[in-house]
Coordinates of C-alpha atoms and ligand atoms in Angstrom, one line a residue:
X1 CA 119.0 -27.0 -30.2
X2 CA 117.5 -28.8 -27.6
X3 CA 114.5 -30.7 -27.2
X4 CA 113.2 -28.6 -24.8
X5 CA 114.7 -25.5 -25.9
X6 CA 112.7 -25.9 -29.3
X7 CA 109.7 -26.4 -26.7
X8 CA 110.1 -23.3 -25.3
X9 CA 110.8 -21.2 -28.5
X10 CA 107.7 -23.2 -30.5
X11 CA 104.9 -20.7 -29.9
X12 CA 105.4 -18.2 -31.9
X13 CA 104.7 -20.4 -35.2
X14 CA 101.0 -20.0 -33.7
X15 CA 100.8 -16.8 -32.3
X16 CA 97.3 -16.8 -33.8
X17 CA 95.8 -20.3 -32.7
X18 CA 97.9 -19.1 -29.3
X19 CA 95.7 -16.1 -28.9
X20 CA 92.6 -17.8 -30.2
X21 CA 92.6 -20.8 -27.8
X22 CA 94.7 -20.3 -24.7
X23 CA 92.6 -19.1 -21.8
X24 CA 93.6 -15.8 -19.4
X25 CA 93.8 -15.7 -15.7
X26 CA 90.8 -15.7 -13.6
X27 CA 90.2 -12.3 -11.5
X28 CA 91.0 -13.7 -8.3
X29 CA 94.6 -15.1 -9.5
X30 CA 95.4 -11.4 -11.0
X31 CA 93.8 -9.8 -7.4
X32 CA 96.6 -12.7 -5.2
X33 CA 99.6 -11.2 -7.9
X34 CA 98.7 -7.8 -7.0
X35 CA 98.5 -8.5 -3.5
X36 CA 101.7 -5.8 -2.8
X37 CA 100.2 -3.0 -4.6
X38 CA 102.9 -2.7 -7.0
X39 CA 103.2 0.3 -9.6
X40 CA 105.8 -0.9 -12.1
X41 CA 105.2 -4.2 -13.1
X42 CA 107.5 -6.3 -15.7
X43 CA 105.6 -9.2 -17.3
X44 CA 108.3 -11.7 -18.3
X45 CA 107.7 -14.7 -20.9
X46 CA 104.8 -12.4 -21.8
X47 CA 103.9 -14.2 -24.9
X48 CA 101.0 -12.4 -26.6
X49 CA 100.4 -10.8 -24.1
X50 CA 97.5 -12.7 -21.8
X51 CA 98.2 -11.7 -18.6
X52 CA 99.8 -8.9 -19.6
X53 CA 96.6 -7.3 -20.8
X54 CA 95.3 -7.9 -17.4
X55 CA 97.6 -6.3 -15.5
X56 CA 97.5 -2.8 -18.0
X57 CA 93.7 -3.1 -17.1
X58 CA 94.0 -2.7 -13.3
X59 CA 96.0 0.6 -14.3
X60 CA 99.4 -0.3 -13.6
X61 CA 103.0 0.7 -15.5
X62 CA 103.5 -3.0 -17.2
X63 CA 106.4 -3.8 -19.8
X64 CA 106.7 -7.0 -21.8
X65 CA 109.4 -9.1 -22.2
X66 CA 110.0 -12.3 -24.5
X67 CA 112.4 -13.9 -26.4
X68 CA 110.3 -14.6 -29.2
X69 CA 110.1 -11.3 -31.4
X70 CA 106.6 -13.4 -33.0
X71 CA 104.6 -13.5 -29.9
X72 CA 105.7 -9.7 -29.2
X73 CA 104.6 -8.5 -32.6
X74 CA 101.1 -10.1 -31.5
X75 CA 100.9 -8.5 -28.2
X76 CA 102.2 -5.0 -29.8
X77 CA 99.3 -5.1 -32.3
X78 CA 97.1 -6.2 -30.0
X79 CA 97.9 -3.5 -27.2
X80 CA 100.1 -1.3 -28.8
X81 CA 100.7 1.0 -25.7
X82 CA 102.4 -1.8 -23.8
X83 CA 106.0 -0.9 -24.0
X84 CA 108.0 -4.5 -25.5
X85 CA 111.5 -5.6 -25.4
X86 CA 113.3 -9.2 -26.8
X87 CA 114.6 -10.4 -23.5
X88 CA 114.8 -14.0 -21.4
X89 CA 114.1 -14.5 -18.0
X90 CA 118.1 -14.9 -17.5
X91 CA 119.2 -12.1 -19.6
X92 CA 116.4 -9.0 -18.7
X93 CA 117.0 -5.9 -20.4
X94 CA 116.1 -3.7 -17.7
X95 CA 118.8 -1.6 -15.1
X96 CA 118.8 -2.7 -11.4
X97 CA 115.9 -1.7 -9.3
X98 CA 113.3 -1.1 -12.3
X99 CA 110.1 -3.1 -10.7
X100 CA 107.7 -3.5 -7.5
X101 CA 107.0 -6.7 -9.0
X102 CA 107.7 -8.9 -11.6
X103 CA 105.2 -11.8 -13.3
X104 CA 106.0 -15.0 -15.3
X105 CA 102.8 -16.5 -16.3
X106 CA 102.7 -20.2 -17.8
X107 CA 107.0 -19.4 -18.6
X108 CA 108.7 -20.5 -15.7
X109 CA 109.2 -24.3 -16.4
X110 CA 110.9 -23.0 -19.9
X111 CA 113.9 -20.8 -17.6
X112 CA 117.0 -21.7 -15.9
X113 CA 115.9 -21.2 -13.0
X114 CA 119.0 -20.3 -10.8
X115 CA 119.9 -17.7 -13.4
X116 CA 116.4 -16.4 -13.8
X117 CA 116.1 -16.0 -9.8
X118 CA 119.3 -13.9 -9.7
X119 CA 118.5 -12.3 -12.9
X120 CA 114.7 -11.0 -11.3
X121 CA 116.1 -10.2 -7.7
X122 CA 118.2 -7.7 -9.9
X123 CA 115.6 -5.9 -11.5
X124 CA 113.2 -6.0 -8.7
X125 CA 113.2 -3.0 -5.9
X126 CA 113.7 -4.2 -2.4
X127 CA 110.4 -5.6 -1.1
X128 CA 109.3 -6.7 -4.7
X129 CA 107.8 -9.4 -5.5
X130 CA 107.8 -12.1 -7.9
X131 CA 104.6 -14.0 -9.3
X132 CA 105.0 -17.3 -10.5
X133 CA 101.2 -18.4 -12.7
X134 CA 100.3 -21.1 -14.2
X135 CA 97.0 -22.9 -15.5
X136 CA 96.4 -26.2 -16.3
X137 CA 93.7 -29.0 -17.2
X138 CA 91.9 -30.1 -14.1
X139 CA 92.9 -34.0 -14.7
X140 CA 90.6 -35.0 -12.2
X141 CA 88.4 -35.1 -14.8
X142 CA 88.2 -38.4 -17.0
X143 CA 88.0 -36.3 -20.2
X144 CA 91.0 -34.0 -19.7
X145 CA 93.2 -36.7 -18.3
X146 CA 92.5 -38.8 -21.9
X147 CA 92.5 -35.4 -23.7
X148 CA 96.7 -34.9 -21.9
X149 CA 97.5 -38.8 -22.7
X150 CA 96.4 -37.9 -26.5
X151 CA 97.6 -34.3 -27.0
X152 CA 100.5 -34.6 -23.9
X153 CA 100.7 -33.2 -20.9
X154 CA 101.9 -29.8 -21.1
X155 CA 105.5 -28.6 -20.0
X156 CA 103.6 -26.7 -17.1
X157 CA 101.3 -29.6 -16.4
X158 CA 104.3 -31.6 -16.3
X159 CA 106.7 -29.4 -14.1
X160 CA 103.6 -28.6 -11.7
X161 CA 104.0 -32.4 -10.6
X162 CA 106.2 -31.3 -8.3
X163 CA 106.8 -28.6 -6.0
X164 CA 107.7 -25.1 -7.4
X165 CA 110.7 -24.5 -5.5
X166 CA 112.5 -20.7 -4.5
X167 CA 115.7 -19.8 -4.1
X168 CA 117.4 -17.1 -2.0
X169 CA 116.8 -14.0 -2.1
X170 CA 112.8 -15.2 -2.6
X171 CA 111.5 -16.8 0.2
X172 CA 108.2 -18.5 1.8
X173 CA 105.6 -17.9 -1.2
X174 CA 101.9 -17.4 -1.0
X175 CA 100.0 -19.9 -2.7
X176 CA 96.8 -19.4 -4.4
X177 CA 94.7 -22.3 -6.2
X178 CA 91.3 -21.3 -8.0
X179 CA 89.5 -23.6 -9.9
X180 CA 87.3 -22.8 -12.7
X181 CA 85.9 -24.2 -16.0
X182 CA 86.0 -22.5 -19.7
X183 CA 83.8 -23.5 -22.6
X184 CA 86.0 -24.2 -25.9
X185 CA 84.5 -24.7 -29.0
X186 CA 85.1 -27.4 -31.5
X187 CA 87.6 -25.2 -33.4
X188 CA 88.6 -23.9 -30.4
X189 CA 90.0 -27.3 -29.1
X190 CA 91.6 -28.0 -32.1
X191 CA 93.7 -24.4 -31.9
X192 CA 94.3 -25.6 -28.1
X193 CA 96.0 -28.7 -29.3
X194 CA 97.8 -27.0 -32.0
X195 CA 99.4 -24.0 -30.0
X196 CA 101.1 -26.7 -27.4
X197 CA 104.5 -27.1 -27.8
X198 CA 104.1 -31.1 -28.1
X199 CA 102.1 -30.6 -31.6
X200 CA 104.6 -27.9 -32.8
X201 CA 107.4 -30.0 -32.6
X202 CA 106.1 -32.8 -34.0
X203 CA 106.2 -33.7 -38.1
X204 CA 103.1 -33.8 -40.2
X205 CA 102.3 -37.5 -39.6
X206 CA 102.8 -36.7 -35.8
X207 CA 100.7 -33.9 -36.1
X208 CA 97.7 -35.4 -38.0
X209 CA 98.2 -38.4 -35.4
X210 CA 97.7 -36.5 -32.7
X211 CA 94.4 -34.6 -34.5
X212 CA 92.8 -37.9 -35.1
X213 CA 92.9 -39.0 -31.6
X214 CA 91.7 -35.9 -30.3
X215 CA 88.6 -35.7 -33.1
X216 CA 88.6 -39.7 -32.0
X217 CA 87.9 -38.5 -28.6
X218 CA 85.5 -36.0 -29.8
X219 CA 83.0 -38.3 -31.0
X220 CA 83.2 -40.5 -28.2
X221 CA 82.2 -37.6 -26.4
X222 CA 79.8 -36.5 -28.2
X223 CA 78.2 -39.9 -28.1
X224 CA 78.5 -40.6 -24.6
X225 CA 75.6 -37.7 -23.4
X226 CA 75.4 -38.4 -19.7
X227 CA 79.0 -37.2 -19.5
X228 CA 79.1 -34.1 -22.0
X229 CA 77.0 -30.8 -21.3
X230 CA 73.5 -30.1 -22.7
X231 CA 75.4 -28.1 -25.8
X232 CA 77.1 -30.6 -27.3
X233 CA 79.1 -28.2 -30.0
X234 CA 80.7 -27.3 -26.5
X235 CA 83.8 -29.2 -24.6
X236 CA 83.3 -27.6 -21.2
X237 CA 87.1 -27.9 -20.0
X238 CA 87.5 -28.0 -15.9
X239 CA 90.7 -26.0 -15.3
X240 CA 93.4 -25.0 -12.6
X241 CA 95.0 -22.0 -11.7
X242 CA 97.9 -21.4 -9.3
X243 CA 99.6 -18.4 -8.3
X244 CA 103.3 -18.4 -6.0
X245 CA 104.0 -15.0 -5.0
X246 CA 107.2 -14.6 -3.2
X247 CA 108.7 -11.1 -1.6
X248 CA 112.4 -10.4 -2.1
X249 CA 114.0 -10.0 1.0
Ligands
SAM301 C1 103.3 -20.8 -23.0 S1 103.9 -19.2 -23.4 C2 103.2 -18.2 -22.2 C3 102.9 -16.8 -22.6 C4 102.1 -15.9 -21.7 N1 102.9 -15.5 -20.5 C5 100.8 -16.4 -21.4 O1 100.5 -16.5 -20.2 O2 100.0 -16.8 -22.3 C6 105.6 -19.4 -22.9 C7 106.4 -18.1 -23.3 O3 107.6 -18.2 -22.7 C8 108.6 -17.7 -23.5 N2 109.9 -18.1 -23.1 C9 110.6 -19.2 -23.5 N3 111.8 -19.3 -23.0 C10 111.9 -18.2 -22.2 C11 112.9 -17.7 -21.3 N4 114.1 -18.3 -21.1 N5 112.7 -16.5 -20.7 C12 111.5 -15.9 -20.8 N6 110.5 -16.3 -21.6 C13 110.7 -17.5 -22.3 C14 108.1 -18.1 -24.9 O4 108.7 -17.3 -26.0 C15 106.6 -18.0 -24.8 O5 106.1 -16.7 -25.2

């Protein structure tokens, strides 16, 4: 296997940690997906089932799809009325013409993408759309750009470094930034870390490696009190979110 196919199959040794530390969508980013007012909704690379819960809660008909029969199990016990299916974004086990729209939420830099843009066109109904999320660290800030040097840029991080690019039959995509800030807590960090693909594939030395020079960055934190928020048990995490929606012609 690949490098970067072991990447993109790594999170479901952490489902839990995964589900613990990752953060969900802001509102306004779910509202910019829903945009079409779609009624059958496909939620592909669902994971455990983040943004899938979000969609379910604006009262739409939303399946899940993953590869990884792990992070399924999680979302199934989690929301057990969310219909599931083992599936990739190239291969979708779904006839022609099932959706209005069809999500990929923090996913899409793991895919092929050619294949995965034919693959969706397929199972979307004419005038669909496709959603492309992702969030990441807000590296303008000094503490989450040393935090991604220490703990690596994630594969999103990474892939959003240059433009997110469509291909026929999606065209001209509506882009949607928000920017918002979540609160981790000490253990919370430390699940963060350890539900990222770069700490899963690591060894044990890697791992603990990259643990002490996060906890390394921790105290300097801590210590330097000008910078850090009045609760200092707290590391108050400026973040990004972007949404591409794109109609299928
Ligand atoms: C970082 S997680 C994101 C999960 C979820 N969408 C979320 O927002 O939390 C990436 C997910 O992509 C899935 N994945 C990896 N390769 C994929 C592929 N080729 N097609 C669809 N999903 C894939 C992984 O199994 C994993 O659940």
């Amino acid at each position: 296997m690949s490098e970067r196919d072991a990447r993109a199959m790594s999170f479901g040794a952490a489902t839990g940690e995964y589900e613990r530390a990752r953060p969900g969508y802001p509102d306004e980013i779910v509202d910019a997906v829903l945009a079409g007012g779609p009624s059958d909704v496909l939620d592909l690379g669902a994971g455990t089932g983040k943004l899938t819960r979000a969609l379910a809660a604006r009262g739409l008909r939303v399946s899940a799809v993953d590869p990884d029969p792990a992070m399924l199990a999680a979302l199934a016990e989690r929301s057990p009325d969310i219909p599931v299916a083992e599936g990739t974004a190239e291969s979708i086990p779904f006839p022609d013409a099932s959706f209005d729209l069809v999500t990929v939420a923090q996913a899409w830099h793991w895919v092929d993408a050619p294949r995965a843009f034919a693959e969706v066109a397929r199972v979307l109904r004419p005038g669909g759309a496709l959603a492309l999320v992702w969030n990441e660290r807000d590296e303008r800030d000094e503490w989450n750009r040393r935090f991604g040097e220490i703990a690596e840029r994630s594969g999103a991080e990474v892939y959003l470094d240059a433009p997110v690019e469509f291909a026929v039959p999606f065209a001209d995509p509506v882009t949607t930034w928000v920017d918002w800030t979540r609160e981790l807590s000490l253990e919370q960090l430390l699940d963060l870390v350890r539900s990222r693909s770069a700490w899963l594939v690591r060894d044990a030395d890697g791992r603990a490696e990259m643990e002490r020079g996060i906890g390394e960055l921790l105290d300097e934190r801590v210590e330097s009190r000008d910078a850090v928020s009045s609760a200092v048990d707290r590391w108050v995490m400026p973040m990004r979110t972007v949404a591409f929606v794109a109609r299928r012609d």
